[in-house]
XYZ file of C-alpha atoms in Angstrom:
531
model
C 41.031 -44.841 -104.787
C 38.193 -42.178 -103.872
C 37.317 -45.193 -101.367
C 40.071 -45.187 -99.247
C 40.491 -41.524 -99.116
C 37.137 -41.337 -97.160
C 38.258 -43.934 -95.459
C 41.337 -41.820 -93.634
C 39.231 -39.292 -93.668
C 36.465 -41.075 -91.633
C 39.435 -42.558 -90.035
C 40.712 -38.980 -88.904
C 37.566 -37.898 -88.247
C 37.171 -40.555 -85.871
C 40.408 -40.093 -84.096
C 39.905 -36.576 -83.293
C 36.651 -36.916 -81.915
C 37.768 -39.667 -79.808
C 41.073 -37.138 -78.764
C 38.442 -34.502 -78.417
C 36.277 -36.761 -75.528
C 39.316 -38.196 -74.049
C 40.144 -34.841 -73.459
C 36.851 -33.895 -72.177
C 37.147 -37.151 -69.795
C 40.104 -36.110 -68.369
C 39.192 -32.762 -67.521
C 35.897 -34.049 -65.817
C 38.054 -36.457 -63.971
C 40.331 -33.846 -62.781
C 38.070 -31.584 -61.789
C 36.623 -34.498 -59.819
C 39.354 -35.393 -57.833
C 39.628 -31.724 -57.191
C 36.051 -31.408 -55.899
C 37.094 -34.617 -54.058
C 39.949 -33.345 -52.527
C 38.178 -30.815 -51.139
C 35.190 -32.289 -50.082
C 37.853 -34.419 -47.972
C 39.804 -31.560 -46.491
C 36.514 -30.003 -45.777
C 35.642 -32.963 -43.543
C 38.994 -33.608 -42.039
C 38.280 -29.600 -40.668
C 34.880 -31.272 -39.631
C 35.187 -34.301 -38.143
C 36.097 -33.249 -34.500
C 32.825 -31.555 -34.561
C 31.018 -34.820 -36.407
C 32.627 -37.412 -34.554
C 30.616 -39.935 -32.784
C 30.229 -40.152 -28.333
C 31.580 -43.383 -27.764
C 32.611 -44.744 -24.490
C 34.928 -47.544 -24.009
C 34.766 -48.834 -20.683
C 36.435 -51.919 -18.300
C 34.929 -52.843 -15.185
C 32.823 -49.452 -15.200
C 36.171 -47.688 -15.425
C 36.620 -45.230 -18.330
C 39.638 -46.628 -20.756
C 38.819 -44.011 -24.045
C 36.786 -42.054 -25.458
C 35.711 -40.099 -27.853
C 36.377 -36.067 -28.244
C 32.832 -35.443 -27.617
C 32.538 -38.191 -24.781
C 34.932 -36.338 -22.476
C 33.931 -33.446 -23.561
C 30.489 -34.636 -21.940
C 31.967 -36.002 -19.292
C 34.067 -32.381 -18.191
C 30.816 -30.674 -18.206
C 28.661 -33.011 -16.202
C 28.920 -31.837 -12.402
C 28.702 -34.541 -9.863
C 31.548 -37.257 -8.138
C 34.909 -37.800 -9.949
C 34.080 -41.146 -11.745
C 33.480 -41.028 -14.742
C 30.875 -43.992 -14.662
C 28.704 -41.773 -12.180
C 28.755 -38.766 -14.195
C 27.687 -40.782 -17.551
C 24.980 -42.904 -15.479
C 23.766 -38.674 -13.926
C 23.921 -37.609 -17.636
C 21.760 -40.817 -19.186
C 19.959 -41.786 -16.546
C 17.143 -39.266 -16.992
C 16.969 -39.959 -21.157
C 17.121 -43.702 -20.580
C 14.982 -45.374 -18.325
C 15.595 -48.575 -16.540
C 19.903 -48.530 -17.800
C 20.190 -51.134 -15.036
C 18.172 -53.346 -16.352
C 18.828 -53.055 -19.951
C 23.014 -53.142 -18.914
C 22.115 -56.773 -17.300
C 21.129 -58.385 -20.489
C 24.295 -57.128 -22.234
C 26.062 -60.548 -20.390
C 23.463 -62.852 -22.907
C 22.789 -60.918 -26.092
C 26.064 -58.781 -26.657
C 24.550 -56.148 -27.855
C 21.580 -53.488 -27.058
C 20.053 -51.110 -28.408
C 18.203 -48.298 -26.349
C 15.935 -45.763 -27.628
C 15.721 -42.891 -25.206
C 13.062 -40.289 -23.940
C 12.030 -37.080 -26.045
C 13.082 -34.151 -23.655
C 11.890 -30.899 -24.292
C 13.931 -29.179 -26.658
C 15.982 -32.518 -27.504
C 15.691 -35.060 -30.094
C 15.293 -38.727 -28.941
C 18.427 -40.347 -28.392
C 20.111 -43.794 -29.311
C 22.706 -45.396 -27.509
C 24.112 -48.770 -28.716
C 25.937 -51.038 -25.662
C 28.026 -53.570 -26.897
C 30.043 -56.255 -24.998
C 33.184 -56.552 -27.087
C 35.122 -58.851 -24.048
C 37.671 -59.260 -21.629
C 34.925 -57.229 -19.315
C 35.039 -54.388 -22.152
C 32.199 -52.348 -22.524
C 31.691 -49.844 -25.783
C 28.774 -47.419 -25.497
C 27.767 -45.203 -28.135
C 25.285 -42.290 -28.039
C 24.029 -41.162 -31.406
C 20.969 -38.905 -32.444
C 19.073 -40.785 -35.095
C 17.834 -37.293 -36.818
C 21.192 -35.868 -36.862
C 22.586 -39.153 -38.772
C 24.356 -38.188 -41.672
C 23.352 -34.620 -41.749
C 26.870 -33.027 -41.670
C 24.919 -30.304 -39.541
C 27.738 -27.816 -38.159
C 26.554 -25.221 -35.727
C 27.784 -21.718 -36.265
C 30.691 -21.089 -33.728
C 29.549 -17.755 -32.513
C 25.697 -19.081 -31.951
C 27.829 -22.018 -30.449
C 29.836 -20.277 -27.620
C 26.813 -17.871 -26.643
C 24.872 -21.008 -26.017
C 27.361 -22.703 -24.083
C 28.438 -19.328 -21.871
C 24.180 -19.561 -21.089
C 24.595 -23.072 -20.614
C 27.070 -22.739 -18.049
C 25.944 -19.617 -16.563
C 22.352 -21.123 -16.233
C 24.415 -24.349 -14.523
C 26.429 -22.541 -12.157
C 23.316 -20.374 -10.918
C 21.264 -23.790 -10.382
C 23.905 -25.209 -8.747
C 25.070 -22.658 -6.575
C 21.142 -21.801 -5.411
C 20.589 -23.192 -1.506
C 17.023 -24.270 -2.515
C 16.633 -27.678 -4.250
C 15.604 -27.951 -8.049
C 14.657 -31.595 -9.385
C 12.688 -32.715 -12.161
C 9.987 -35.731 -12.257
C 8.686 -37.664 -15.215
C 4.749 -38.780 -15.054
C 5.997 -41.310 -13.183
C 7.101 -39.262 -10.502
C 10.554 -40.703 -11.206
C 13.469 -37.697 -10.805
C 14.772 -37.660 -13.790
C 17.033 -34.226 -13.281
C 18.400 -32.597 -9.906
C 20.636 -29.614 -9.156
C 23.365 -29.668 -7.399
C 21.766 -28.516 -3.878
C 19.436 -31.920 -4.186
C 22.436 -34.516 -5.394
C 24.569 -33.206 -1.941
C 21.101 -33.909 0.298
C 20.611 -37.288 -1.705
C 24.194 -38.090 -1.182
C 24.155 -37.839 2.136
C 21.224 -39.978 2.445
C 22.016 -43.061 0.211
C 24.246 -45.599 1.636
C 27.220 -46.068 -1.051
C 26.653 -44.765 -4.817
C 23.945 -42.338 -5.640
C 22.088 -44.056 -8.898
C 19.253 -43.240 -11.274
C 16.358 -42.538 -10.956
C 17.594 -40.239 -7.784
C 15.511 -41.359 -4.595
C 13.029 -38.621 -3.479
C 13.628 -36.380 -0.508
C 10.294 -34.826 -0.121
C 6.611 -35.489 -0.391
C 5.752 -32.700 -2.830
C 2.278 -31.483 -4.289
C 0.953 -32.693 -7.482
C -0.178 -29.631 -9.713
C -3.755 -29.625 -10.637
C -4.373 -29.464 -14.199
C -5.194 -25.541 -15.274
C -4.294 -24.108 -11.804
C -0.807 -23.697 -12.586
C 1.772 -23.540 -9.600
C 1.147 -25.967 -6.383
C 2.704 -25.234 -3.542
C 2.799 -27.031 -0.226
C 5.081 -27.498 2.587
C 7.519 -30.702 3.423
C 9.641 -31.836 5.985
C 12.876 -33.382 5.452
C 14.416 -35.917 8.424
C 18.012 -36.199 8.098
C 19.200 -38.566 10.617
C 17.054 -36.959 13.024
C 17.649 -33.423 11.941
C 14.014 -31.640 10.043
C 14.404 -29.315 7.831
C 11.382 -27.459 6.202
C 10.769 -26.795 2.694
C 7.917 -24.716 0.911
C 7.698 -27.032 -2.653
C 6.355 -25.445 -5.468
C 5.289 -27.684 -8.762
C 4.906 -26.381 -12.307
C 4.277 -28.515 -14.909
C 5.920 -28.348 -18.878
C 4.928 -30.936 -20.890
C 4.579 -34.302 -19.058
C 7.562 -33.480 -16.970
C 7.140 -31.685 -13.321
C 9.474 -28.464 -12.063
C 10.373 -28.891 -8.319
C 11.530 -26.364 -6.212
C 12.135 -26.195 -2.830
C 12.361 -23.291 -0.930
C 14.684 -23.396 2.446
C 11.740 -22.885 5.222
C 13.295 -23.005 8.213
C 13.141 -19.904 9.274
C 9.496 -19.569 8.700
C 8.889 -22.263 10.538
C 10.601 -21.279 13.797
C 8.966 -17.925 13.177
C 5.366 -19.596 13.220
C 6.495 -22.045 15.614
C 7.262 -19.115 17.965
C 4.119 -16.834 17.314
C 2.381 -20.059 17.868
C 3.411 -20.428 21.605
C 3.670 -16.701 22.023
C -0.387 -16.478 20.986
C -0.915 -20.096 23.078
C 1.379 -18.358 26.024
C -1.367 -15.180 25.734
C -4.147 -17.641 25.238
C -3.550 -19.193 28.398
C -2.694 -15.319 30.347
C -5.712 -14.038 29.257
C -7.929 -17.357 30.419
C -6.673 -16.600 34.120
C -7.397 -12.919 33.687
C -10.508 -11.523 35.983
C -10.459 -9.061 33.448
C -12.953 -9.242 30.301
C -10.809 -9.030 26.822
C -12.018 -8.749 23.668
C -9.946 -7.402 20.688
C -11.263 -6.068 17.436
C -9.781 -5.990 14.158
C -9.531 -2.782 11.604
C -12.925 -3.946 10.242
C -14.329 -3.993 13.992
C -15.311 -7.572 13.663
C -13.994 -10.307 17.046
C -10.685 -11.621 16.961
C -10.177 -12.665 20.264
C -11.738 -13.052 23.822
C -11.380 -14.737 26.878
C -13.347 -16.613 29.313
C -13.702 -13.806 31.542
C -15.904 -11.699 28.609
C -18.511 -14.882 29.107
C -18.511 -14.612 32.375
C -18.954 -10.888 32.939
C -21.314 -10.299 30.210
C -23.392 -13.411 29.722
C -22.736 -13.346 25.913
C -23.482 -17.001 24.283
C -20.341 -18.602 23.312
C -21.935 -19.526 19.852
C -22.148 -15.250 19.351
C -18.826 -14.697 19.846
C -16.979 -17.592 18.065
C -18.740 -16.170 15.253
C -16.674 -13.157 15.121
C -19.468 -10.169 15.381
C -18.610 -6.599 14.633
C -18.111 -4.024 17.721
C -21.858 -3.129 17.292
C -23.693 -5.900 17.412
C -22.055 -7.166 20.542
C -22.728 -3.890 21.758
C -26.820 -4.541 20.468
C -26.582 -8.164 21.982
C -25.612 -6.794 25.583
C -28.056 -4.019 25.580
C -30.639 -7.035 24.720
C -28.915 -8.842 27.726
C -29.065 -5.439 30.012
C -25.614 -5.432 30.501
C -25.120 -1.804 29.114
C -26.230 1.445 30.754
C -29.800 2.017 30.675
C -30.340 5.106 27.876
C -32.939 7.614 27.410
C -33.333 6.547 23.665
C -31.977 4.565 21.211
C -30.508 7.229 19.251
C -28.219 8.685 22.539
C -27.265 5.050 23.045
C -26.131 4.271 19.736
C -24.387 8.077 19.372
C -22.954 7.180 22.811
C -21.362 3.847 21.220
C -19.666 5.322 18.439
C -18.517 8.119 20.697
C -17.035 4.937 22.579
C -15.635 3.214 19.616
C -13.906 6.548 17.938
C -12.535 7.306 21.516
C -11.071 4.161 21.929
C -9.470 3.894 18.454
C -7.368 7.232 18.467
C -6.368 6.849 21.896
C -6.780 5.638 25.783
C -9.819 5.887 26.845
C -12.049 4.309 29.827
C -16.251 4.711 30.871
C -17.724 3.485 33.958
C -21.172 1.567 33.396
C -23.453 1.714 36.332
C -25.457 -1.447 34.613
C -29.428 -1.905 35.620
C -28.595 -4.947 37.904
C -26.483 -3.177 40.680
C -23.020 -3.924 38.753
C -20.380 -1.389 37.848
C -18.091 -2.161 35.323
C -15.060 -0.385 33.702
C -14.907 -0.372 30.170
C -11.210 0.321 28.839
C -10.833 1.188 25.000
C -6.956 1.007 23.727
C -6.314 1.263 20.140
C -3.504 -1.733 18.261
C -1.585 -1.757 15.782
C -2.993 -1.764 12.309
C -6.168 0.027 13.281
C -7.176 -2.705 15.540
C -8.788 -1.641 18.646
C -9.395 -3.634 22.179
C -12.025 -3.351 25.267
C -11.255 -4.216 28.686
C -14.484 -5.054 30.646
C -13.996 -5.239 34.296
C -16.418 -5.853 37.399
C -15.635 -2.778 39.843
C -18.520 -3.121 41.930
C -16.879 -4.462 44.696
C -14.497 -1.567 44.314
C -16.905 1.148 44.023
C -18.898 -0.129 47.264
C -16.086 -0.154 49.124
C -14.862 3.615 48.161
C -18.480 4.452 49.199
C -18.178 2.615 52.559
C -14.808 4.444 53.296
C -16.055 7.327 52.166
C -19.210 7.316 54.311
C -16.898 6.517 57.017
C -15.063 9.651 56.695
C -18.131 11.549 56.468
C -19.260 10.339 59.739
C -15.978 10.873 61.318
C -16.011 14.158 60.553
C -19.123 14.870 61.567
C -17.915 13.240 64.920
C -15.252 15.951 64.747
C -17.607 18.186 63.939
C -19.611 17.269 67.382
C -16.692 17.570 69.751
C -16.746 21.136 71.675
C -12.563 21.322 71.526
C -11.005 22.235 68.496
C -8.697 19.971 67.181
C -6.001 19.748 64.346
C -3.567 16.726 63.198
C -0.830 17.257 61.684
C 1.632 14.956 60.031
C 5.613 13.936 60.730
C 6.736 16.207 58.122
C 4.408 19.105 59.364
C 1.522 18.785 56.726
C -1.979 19.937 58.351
C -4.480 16.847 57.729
C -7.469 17.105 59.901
C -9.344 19.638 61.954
C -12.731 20.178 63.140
C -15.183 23.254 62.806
C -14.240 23.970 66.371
C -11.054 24.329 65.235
C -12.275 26.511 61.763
C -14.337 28.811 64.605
C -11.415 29.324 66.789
C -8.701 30.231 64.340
C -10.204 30.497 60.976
C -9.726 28.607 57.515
C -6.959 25.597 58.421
C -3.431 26.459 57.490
C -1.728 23.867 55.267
C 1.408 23.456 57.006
C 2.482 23.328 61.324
C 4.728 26.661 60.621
C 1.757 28.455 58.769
C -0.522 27.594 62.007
C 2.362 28.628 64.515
C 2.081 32.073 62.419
C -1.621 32.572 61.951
C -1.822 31.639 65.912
C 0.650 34.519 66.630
C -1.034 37.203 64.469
C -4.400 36.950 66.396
C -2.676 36.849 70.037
C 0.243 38.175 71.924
C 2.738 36.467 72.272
C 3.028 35.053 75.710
C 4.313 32.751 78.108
C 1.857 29.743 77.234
C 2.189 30.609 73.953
C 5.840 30.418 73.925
C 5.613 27.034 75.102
C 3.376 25.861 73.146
C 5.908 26.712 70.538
C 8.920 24.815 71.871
C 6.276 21.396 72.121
C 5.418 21.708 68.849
C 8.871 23.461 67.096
C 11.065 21.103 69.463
C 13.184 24.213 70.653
C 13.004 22.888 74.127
C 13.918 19.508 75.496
C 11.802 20.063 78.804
C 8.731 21.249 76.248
C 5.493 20.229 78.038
C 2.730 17.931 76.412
C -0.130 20.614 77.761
C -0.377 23.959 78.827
C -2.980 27.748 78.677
C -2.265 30.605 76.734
C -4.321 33.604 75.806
C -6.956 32.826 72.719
C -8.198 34.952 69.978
C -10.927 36.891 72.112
C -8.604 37.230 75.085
C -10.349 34.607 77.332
C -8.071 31.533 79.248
C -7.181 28.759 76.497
C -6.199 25.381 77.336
C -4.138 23.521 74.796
C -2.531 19.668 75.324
C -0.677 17.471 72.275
C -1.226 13.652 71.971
C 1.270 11.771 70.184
C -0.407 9.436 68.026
C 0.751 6.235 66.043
C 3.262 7.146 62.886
C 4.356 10.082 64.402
C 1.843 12.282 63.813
C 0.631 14.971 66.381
C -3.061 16.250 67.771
C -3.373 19.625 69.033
C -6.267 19.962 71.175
C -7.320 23.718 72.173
C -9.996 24.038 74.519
C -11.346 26.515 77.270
C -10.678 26.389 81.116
C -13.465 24.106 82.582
C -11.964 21.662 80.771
C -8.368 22.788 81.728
C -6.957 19.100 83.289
C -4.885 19.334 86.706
C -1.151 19.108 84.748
C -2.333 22.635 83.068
C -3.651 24.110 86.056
C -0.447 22.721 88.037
C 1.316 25.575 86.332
C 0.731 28.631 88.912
C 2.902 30.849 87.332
C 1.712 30.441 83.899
C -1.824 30.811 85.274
C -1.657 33.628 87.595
C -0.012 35.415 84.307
C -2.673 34.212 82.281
C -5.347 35.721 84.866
C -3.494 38.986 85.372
C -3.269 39.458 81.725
C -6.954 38.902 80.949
C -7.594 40.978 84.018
C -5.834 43.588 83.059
C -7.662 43.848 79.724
């Protein structure tokens, strides 16, 4: 009896504590198909973001795809097929797709590991031939399998808005922006470069993009490489100034629009080749000096006036030592010393430098040159070196001429005076200067210093008319009284250019037209008589 009452008792015991863990189960159970539950709305919320980018093409013609496949697709700039923009995207993370894509025909199915870009994890993409010319690709990044990584949506949008800014501002640049792999394959291009490559490539542009321009290789530790390219488009050059930079074991291209530059140079060019040539013809010698005073320039003409060595002068020398070299060569006016040679130098070079300024050199060997100092722009200076001894003997000749004809004037017992069309007084002699004093400039001052030393008379009168033109029978000779009251003869000669002589002189020389005159004379006599 006591047996069987521990036996229900065990029995109840046993019961409970099965109710009791049956109870526990259930809970547990529960609360795990809550968890569950959740864990499953939690990644029906995520899976737009975790979903795969799979492409489902026939005939290389887009049929669906994946959220994040278009997604990629909308954002890749480039042509309007979508088999283009996905070759532009892969291209540079998957080398040699064309080849790979041709074995998809005998083993169904590929898989590709891509290239580590900076910044990027290496990619996977799986190609599968599923038929019926259907082609499934599938991009996946191995270190992101599984993860459940979900990128804040704040951090998100910021880096797409810099994304697309930093997009828009490469594409929209006019210079052209590529990327090259050790290979020198491009692997990346802006948009500036895929229009240029377009327009070179016959049918589709593919990958790796063709190179436009022979650009510099950077040299390791020197950092940016720069050099200049030409690009001929059907005919049509265009210059570029390509800069390299290396990150990684990938090159930065860029490729700065030239053009300009180039017809600028081009132009100096054949403005200095234009002056080259000038200055070769000139008689004159040139040589131009720089802010530092060393040789920039000279012509033939500098060799030929000065003797300098060609050797001397292609090696740019300062101002002062080709000044030393031609005093070696004589070629410079003799000084007493040094010292006042070199002090006359500088005087020449600091003249010439703040303004025009010009010395004639009367040089040991009979020459006379001019030398011309003009300052240039930028504190440059220039010297003009020109033979003038031709020049200067011929201004001696003329004027030793002139000195013997008037001494020839001086000689002649007559006085005589010349006077120009419009009246000016040019010549006389010191018979003249004797008779009637210092020369008046003009014919009207002479008329009036005649008058004020004599009386008006009748030869005196018409020696007026002749010369004023008051009278249109005025005779070419005539007498009149002179200064000390004795007979004076006077006769104009028309010469060549319309200028006049007046000859005065006294009566033994009177000639028979003067003496013709009775009246005038027997006036002339009575009057001198009568004084």
């Amino acid at each position: 009896m006591a047996f069987e009452g521990w036996l229900v008792v065990l029995t109840a015991l046993a019961a409970g504590t099965v109710s009791v863990l049956a109870a526990i189960g259930f809970l547990r159970l529960w609360d795990g198909h809550r968890a569950g539950a959740a864990i499953r709305l939690r990644g029906d919320r995520l899976e737009p973001r975790l979903q795969p980018m799979v492409f489902l093409f026939r005939d290389r013609r887009l049929v669906d795809a994946t959220a994040p496949a278009r997604a990629l697709l909308s954002r890749v700039a480039g042509p309007d097929d979508d088999w283009a923009k996905l070759q532009q995207w892969i291209g540079p993370r998957f080398p040699d797709l064309e080849g790979n894509l041709e074995r998809i025909s005998r083993t169904g199915r590929i898989d590709i590991q891509g290239n580590c870009g900076t910044g990027t994890a290496a990619l996977r993409m799986t190609v599968e031939d599923l038929g019926q010319s259907l082609l499934r690709i599938a991009v996946t990044d191995p270190e992101a399998d599984h993860a459940g990584i979900v990128v804040d949506s704040m951090s998100q949008q910021a880096m797409e808005e810099e994304l697309d800014l930093l997009r828009r501002a490469l594409d929209q640049t006019p210079m052209l922006v590529w990327r090259q792999d050790a290979d020198e394959r491009v692997t990346w291009a802006n948009a500036a470069y895929l229009r240029r490559a377009e327009a070179r490539v016959d049918g589709e542009l593919g990958w790796p993009l063709p190179r436009l321009l022979d650009t510099p290789k950077p040299v390791p530790g020197a950092g940016t490489a720069t050099r200049r390219a030409a690009l001929d488009d059907n005919g049509i050059v265009s210059w570029y100034d390509c800069h390299s930079h290396r990150i990684g074991d990938q090159t930065m291209m860029f490729a700065l629009p030239a053009d300009a530059a180039v017809r600028a140079e081009r132009s100096l060019r054949e403005f200095v080749q234009t002056l080259t040539k000038t200055f070769a013809d000139l008689p004159i010698g040139l040589a131009i000096f720089d802010r530092q005073r060393n040789l920039q320039l000279f012509n033939p003409a500098l060799i030929d006036l000065t003797g300098l060595p060609t050797g001397f002068l292609t090696a740019r020398p300062t101002l002062f030592d080709l000044l030393d070299k031609l005093r070696e060569l004589r070629m410079v006016p003799e000084p007493k010393d040094f010292r006042s040679w070199r002090q006359q130098m500088a005087n020449l070079e600091s003249a010439a430098a703040t303004g025009h300024h010009a010395e004639t050199w009367s040089l040991p060997g009979g020459q006379t040159y001019r030398v011309t100092g003009r300052p240039h722009p930028d504190g440059a200076v220039a010297f003009l070196f020109e033979d003038i001894t031709s020049e200067v003997s011929l201004t001696r000749k003329f004027r030793a001429e002139l000195l013997l004809g008037a001494h020839v004037l001086d000689g002649i017992e007559d006085a005589l005076v010349v006077f120009a069309p419009n009246g000016q007084a040019l010549i006389h002699n010191q018979a003249y200067r004797s008779l009637w004093g210092d020369k008046a400039e003009t014919l009207a001052a002479a008329i009036d210093q005649w008058e004020a030393k004599i009386a008006a008379g009748p030869g005196f009168e018409a020696l007026r008319a002749r010369l004023t033109g008051g009278a249109d029978d005025a005779r070419d000779s005539g007498a009149m009284v002179g200064p000390d009251g004795s007979l004076l003869g006077w006769s104009v000669l028309r010469l060549n250019g319309g200028r006049l002589m007046l000859r005065f002189h006294g009566p033994e020389a009177m000639r028979d037209g003067v003496a013709a005159d009775i009246d005038s004379i027997s006036d002339l006599v009575s009057a001198v008589g009568a004084d």
